[in-house]
Coordinates of C-alpha atoms and ligand atoms in Angstrom, one line a residue:
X1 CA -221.6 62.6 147.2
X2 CA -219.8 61.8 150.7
X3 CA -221.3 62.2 154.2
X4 CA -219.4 63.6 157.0
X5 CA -218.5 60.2 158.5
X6 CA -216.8 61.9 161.5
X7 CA -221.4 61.9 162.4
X8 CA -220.7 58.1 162.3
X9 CA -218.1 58.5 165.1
X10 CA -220.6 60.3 167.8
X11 CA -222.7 57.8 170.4
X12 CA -225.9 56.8 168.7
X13 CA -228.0 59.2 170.5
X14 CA -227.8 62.4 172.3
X15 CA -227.7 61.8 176.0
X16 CA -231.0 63.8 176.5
X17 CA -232.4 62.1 173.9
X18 CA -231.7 58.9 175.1
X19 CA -233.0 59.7 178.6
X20 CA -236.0 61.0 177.3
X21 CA -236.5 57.6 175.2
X22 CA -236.0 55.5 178.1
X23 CA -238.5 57.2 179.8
X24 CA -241.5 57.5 177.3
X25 CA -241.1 54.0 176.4
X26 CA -241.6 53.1 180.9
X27 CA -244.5 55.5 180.4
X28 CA -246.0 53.7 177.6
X29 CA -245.5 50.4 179.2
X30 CA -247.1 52.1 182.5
X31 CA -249.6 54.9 181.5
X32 CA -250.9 54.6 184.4
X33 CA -247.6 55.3 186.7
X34 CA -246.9 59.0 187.4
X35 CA -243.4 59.5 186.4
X36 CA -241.7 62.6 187.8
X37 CA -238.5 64.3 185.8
X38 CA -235.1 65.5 187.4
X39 CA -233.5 65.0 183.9
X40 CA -233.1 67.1 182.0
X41 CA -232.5 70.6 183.4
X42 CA -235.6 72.5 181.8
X43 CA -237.1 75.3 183.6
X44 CA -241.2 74.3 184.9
X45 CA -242.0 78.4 185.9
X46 CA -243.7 80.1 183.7
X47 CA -242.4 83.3 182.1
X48 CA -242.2 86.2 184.8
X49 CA -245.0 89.0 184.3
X50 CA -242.0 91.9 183.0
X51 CA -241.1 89.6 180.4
X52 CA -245.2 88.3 179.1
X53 CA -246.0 92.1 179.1
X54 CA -242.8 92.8 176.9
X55 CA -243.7 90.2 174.8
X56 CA -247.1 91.1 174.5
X57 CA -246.1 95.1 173.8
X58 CA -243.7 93.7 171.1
X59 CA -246.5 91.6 169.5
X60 CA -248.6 94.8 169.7
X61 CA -245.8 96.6 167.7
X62 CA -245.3 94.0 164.9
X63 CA -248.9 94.3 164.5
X64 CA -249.2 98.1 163.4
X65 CA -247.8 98.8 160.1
X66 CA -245.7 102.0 161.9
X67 CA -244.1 99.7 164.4
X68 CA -243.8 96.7 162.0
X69 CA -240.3 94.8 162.3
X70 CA -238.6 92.8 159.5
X71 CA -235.8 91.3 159.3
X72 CA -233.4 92.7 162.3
X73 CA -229.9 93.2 162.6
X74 CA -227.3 89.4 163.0
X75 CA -225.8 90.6 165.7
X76 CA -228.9 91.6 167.9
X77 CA -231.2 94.9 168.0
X78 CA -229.0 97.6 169.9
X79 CA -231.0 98.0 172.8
X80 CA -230.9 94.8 173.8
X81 CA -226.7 94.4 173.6
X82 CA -226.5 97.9 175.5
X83 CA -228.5 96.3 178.4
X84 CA -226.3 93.1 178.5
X85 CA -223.3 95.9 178.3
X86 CA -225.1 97.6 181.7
X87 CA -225.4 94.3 183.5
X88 CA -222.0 93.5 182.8
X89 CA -221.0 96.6 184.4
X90 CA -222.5 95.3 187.3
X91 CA -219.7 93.1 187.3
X92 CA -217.2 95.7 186.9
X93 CA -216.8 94.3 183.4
X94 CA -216.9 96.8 180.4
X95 CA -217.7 95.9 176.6
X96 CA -218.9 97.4 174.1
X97 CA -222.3 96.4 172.6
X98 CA -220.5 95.5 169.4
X99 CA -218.6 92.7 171.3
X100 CA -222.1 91.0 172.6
X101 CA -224.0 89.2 169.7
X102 CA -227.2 88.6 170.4
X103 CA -227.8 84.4 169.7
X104 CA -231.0 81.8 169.9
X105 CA -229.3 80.0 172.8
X106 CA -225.6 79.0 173.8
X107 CA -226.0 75.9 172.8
X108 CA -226.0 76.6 169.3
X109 CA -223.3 78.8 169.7
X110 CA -221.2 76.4 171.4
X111 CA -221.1 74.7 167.7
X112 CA -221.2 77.6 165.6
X113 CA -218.7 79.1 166.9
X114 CA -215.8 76.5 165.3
X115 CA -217.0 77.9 162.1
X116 CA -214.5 80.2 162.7
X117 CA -211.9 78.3 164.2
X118 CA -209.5 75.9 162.1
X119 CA -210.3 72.3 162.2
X120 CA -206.6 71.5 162.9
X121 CA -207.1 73.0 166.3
X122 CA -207.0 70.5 169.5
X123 CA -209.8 70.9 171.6
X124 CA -209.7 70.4 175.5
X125 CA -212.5 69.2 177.3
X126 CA -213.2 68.5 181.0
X127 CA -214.6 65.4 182.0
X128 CA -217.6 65.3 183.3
X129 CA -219.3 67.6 180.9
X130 CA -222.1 69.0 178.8
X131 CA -222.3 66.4 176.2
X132 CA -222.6 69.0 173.1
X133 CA -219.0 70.1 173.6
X134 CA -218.0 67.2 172.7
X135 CA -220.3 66.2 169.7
X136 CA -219.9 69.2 168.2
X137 CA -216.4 68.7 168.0
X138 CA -216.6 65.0 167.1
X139 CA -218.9 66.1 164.2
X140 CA -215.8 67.9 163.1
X141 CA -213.2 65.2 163.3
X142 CA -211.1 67.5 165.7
X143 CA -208.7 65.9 168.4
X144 CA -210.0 65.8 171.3
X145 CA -208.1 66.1 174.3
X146 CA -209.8 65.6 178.0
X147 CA -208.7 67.0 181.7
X148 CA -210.7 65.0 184.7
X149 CA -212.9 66.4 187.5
X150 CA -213.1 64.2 190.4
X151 CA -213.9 64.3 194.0
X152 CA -210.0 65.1 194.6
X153 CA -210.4 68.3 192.8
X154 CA -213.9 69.0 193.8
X155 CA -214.8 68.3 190.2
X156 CA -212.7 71.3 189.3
X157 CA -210.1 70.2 186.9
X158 CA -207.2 72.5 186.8
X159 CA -204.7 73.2 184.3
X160 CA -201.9 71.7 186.2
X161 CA -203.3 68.2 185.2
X162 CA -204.4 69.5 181.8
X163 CA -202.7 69.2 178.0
X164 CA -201.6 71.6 176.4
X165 CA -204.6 72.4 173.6
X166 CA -205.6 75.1 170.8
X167 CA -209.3 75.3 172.5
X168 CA -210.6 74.6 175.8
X169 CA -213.9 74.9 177.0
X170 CA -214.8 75.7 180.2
X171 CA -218.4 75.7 182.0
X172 CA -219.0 77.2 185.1
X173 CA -221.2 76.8 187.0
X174 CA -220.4 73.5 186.1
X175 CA -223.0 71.2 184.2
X176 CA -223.3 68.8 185.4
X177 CA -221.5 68.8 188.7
X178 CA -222.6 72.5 189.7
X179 CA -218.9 73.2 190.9
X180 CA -218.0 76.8 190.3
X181 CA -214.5 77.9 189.7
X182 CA -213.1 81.0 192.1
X183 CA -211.5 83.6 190.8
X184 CA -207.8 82.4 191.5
X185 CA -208.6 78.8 189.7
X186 CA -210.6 80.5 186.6
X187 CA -207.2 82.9 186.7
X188 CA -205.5 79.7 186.3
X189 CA -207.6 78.6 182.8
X190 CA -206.4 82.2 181.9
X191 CA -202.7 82.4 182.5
X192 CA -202.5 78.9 180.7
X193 CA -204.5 79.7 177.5
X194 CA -202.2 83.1 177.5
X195 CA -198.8 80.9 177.7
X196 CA -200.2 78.6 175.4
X197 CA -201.8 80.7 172.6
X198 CA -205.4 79.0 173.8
X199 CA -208.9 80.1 172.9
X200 CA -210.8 80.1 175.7
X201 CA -215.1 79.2 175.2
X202 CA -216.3 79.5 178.7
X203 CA -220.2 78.8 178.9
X204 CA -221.6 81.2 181.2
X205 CA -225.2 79.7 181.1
X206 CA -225.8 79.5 184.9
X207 CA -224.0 82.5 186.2
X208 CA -227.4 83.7 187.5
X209 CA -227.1 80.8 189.5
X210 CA -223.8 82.0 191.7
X211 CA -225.0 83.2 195.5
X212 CA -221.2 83.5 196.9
X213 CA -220.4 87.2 195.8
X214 CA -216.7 86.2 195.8
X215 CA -217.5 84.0 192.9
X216 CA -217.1 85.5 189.3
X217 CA -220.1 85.5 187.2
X218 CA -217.9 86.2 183.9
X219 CA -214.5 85.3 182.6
X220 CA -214.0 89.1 182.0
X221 CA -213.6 89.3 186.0
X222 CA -210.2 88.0 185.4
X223 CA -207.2 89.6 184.0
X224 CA -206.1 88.6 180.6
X225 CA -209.4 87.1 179.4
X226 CA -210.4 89.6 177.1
X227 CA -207.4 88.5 175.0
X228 CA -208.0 84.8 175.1
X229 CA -212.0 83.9 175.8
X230 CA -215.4 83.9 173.9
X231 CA -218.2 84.2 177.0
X232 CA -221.3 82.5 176.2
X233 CA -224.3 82.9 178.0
X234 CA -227.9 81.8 177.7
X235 CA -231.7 83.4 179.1
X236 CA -232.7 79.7 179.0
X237 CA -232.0 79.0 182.9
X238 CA -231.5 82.4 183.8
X239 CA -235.2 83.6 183.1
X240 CA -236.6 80.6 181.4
X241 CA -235.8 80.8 178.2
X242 CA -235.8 77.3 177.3
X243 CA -239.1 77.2 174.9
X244 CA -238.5 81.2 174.1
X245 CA -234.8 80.9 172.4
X246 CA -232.4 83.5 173.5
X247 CA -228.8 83.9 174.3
X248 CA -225.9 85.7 174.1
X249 CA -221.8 85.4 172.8
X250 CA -219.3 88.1 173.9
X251 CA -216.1 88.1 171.7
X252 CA -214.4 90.9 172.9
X253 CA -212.3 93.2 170.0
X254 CA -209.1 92.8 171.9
X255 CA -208.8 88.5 170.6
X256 CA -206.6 88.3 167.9
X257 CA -205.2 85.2 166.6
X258 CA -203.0 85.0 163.5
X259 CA -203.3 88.8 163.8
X260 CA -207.2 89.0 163.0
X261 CA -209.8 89.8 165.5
X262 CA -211.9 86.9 166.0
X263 CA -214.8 90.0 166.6
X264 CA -214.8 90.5 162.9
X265 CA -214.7 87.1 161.8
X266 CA -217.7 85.8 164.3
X267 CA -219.4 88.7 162.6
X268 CA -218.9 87.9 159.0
X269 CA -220.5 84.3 159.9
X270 CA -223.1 85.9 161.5
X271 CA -224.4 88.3 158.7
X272 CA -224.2 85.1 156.4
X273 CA -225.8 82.5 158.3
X274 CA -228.4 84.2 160.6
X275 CA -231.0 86.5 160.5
X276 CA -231.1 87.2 164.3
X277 CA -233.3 86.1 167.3
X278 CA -237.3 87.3 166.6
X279 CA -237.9 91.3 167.8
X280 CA -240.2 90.4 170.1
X281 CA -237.8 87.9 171.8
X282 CA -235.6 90.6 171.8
X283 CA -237.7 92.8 173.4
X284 CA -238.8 89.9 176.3
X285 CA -235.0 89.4 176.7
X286 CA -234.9 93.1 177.7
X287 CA -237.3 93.0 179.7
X288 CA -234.7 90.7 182.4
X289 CA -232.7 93.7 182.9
X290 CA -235.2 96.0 184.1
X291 CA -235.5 96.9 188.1
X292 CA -238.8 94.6 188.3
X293 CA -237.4 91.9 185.7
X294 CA -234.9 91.3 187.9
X295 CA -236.7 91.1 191.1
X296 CA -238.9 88.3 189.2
X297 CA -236.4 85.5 188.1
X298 CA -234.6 86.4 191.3
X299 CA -237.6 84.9 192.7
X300 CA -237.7 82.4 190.5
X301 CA -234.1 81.1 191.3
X302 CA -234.9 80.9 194.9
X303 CA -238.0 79.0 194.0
X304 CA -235.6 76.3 192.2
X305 CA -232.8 76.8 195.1
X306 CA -235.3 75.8 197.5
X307 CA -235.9 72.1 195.3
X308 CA -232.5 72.1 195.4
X309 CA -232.5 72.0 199.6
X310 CA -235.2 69.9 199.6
X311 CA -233.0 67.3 197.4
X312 CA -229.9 67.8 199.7
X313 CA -232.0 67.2 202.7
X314 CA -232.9 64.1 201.4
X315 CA -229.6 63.1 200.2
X316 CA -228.3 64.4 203.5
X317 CA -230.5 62.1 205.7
X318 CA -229.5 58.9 203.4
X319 CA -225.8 59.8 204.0
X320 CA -225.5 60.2 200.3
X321 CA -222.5 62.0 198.8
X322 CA -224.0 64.9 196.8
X323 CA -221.9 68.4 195.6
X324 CA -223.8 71.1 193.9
X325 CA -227.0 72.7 194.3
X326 CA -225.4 75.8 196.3
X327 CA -224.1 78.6 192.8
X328 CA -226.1 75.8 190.5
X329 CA -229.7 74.4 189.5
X330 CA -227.9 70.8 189.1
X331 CA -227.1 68.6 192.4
X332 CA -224.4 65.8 191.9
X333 CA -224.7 62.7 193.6
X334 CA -223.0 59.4 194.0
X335 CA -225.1 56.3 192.6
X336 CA -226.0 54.2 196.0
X337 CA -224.2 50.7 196.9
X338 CA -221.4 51.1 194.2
X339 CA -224.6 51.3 191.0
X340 CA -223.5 52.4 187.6
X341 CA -225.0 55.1 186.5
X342 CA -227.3 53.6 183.7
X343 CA -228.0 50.5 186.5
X344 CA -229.4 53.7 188.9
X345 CA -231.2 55.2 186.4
X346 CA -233.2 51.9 185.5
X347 CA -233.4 50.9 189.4
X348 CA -235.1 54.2 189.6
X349 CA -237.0 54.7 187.3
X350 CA -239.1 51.4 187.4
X351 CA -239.1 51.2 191.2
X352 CA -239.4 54.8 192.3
X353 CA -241.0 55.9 188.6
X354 CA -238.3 59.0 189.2
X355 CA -236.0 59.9 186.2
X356 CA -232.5 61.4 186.8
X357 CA -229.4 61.6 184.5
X358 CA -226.6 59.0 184.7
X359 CA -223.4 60.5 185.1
X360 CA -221.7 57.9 182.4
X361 CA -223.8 60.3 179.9
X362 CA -220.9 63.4 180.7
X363 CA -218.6 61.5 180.2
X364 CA -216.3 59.0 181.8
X365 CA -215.3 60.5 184.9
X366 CA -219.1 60.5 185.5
X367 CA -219.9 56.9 186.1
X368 CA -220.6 56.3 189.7
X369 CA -222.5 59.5 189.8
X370 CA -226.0 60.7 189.3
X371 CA -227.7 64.1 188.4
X372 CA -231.0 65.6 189.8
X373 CA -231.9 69.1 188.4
X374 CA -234.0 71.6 190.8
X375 CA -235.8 72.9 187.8
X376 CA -239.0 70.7 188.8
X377 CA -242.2 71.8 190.5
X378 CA -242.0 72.5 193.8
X379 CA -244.5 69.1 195.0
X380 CA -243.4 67.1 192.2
X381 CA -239.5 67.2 193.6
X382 CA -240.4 66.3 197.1
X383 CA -242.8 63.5 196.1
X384 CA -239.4 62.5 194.2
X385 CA -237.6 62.8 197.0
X386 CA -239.3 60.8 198.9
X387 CA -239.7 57.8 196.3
X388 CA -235.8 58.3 195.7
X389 CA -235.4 57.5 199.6
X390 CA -237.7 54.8 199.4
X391 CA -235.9 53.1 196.2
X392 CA -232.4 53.9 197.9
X393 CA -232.9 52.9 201.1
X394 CA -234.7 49.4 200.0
X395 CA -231.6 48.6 198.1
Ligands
MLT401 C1 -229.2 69.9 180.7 O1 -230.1 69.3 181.2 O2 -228.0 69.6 180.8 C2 -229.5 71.1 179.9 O3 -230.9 71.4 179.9 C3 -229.2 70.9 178.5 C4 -229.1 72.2 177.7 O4 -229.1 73.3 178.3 O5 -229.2 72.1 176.5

């Protein structure tokens, strides 16, 4: 019997993990401290009312022998893939609810999905990113490949400075810079996974997030994509989803590589290693799309965007270069006086008992740089505001 070694090859710990270590290990030392989190981006609202009652309806069902749900279909209950089809049409995008597969999150997706996808592929990654893009492809002993986002680019990286590789991810929103490509740079990404024979996985988990209208919300705004992206997408930030478990991947019938749809492939892995996301999740997912649903984590987004102003404010008034924050829940700062990341982190946390996430964690581009989420209660982030001020500004 022989491991997978390529596990050997990852860092030692997941950054979150790591984060959330260094923390509880402070708090133990300090149980009496309060510490307050802008880690790691998880949602602190509760569920909004459409989706509870949904939930609580759907509970109802499973209850009654006549309503009773087992096992569901892999690729999602029909009613819930038609209403991601209507919202995409929102967008002026139109698919067909047996391109949208109903998932427990993107982030398992994100690794699932090179199930499907030879292991001799190249895989292109920007730099600073969500860590499990590149774990999961470490985990698989693929080559990895990297493009930089830096201030020059507005932590944008663009093809032009990219190699040439079988996969690329792309996230945008951006975690965890918050940048957010336009139309004319994400047509970019297309045109260069079309010349190149590129699969394009672009991680639509905080597309909810986007205020500029001129922004796109999917890949499938863009000309081309349906013939060389997967879309994945997430309820975690969205409608807080986090602790509920549900998400979404589009793979569109029109992506065919070595002359097979990638549609019926994704689906054959599907029916044999999942079992689909719980009925009544379903049926709270659903529950987003209605008129009222949506009117509730709308207000719920500006209750986060308004953390995120009161974080820029205090950035602002420290003269603090900060990005993000504006189409995203994450706000991207520079570490004060020249600080490594992980040196911020600990300068922070003990003197201002405030926990952020060191940029060195997303890679390498992100050292220098820090990042604060706006996912925290509304008290809590400007008490943390003001004991970030106090640690920065007796520096
Ligand atoms: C983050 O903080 O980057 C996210 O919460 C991680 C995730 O979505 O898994």
């Amino acid at each position: 019997m022989k491991i997978n070694s390529h596990y050997l090859e990852l860092q030692n710990n997941y950054l979150f993990s790591t984060v959330a270590k260094k923390t509880a290990a402070f708090q133990a030392a300090n149980p009496s401290l309060d510490v307050l989190r802008l880690s790691i981006g998880d949602v602190t609202l509760p569920l909004c009312p459409s989706v509870v009652r949904a939930l609580h309806n759907a509970t109802d069902e499973m209850a009654s022998a006549a309503t009773f749900r087992g096992y569901g279909p892999e690729q999602g209950y029909g009613f819930l893939r038609e209403a991601l089809c209507k919202y995409y049409k929102g967008f002026g995008v139109d698919l067909e609810p047996t391109e949208v597969f109903v998932s427990d999150g993107a982030k398992s997706d994100l690794g699932n999905v090179l199930d499907i996808l030879s292991n001799e592929n190249s895989v292109l990654i920007p730099d600073p990113v969500y860590p499990a893009y590149l774990d999961v492809n470490v985990m698989l002993g693929r080559r990895i490949l990297t493009v930089a986002g830096n201030r020059e680019n507005g932590f944008k990286p663009s093809p032009e400075d990219a190699p040439v590789a079988d996969i690329i991810y792309i996230c945008s929103p951006n975690n965890p810079t918050g940048a957010a490509y336009n139309r004319t740079e994400l047509k970019a990404w297309v045109d260069f996974a079309l010349a190149h024979g590129s699969l394009i996985l672009y991680d639509a988990a905080y597309e909810a997030f986007i205020r500029d209208n001129t922004l796109p919300h999917s890949i499938y705004e863009i000309e081309g994509s349906r013939n060389c992206a997967i879309e994945l997408c997430s309820f975690s930030k969205t409608a807080g989803f986090t602790g509920t478990r549900c998400g979404y991947t589009v793979v569109p019938h029109t992506l065919v590589f070595d002359g097979t749809e990638l549609n019926h492939l994704w689906n054959r892995r599907q029916c044999t290693k999942f079992n689909g996301v719980p009925y009544i999740v379903q049926r709270a997912a659903e529950a987003v799309f209605s008129e009222q649903g949506q009117s509730e984590i709308h207000s719920a987004l500006s209750y986060y965007f308004d953390n995120a102003t009161t974080i820029h404010e205090g950035l602002n008034a420290l003269g603090i270069w900060h990005t993000g924050g504006v189409s995203s829940p994450y706000i991207w700062m520079e570490c004060p006086k020249g600080l490594s990341s992980w040196d911020f982190f600990d300068i922070l946390l003990e003197r201002g008992n405030v926990v952020g996430t060191p940029g060195a964690g997303f890679g390498k581009q992100g050292e220098g740089y820090f990042r604060l989420t706006a996912f925290g209660d509304r008290e809590k982030t400007k008490e943390a505001v003001k004991r970030l001020t106090a640690v920065i500004q007796g520096l």
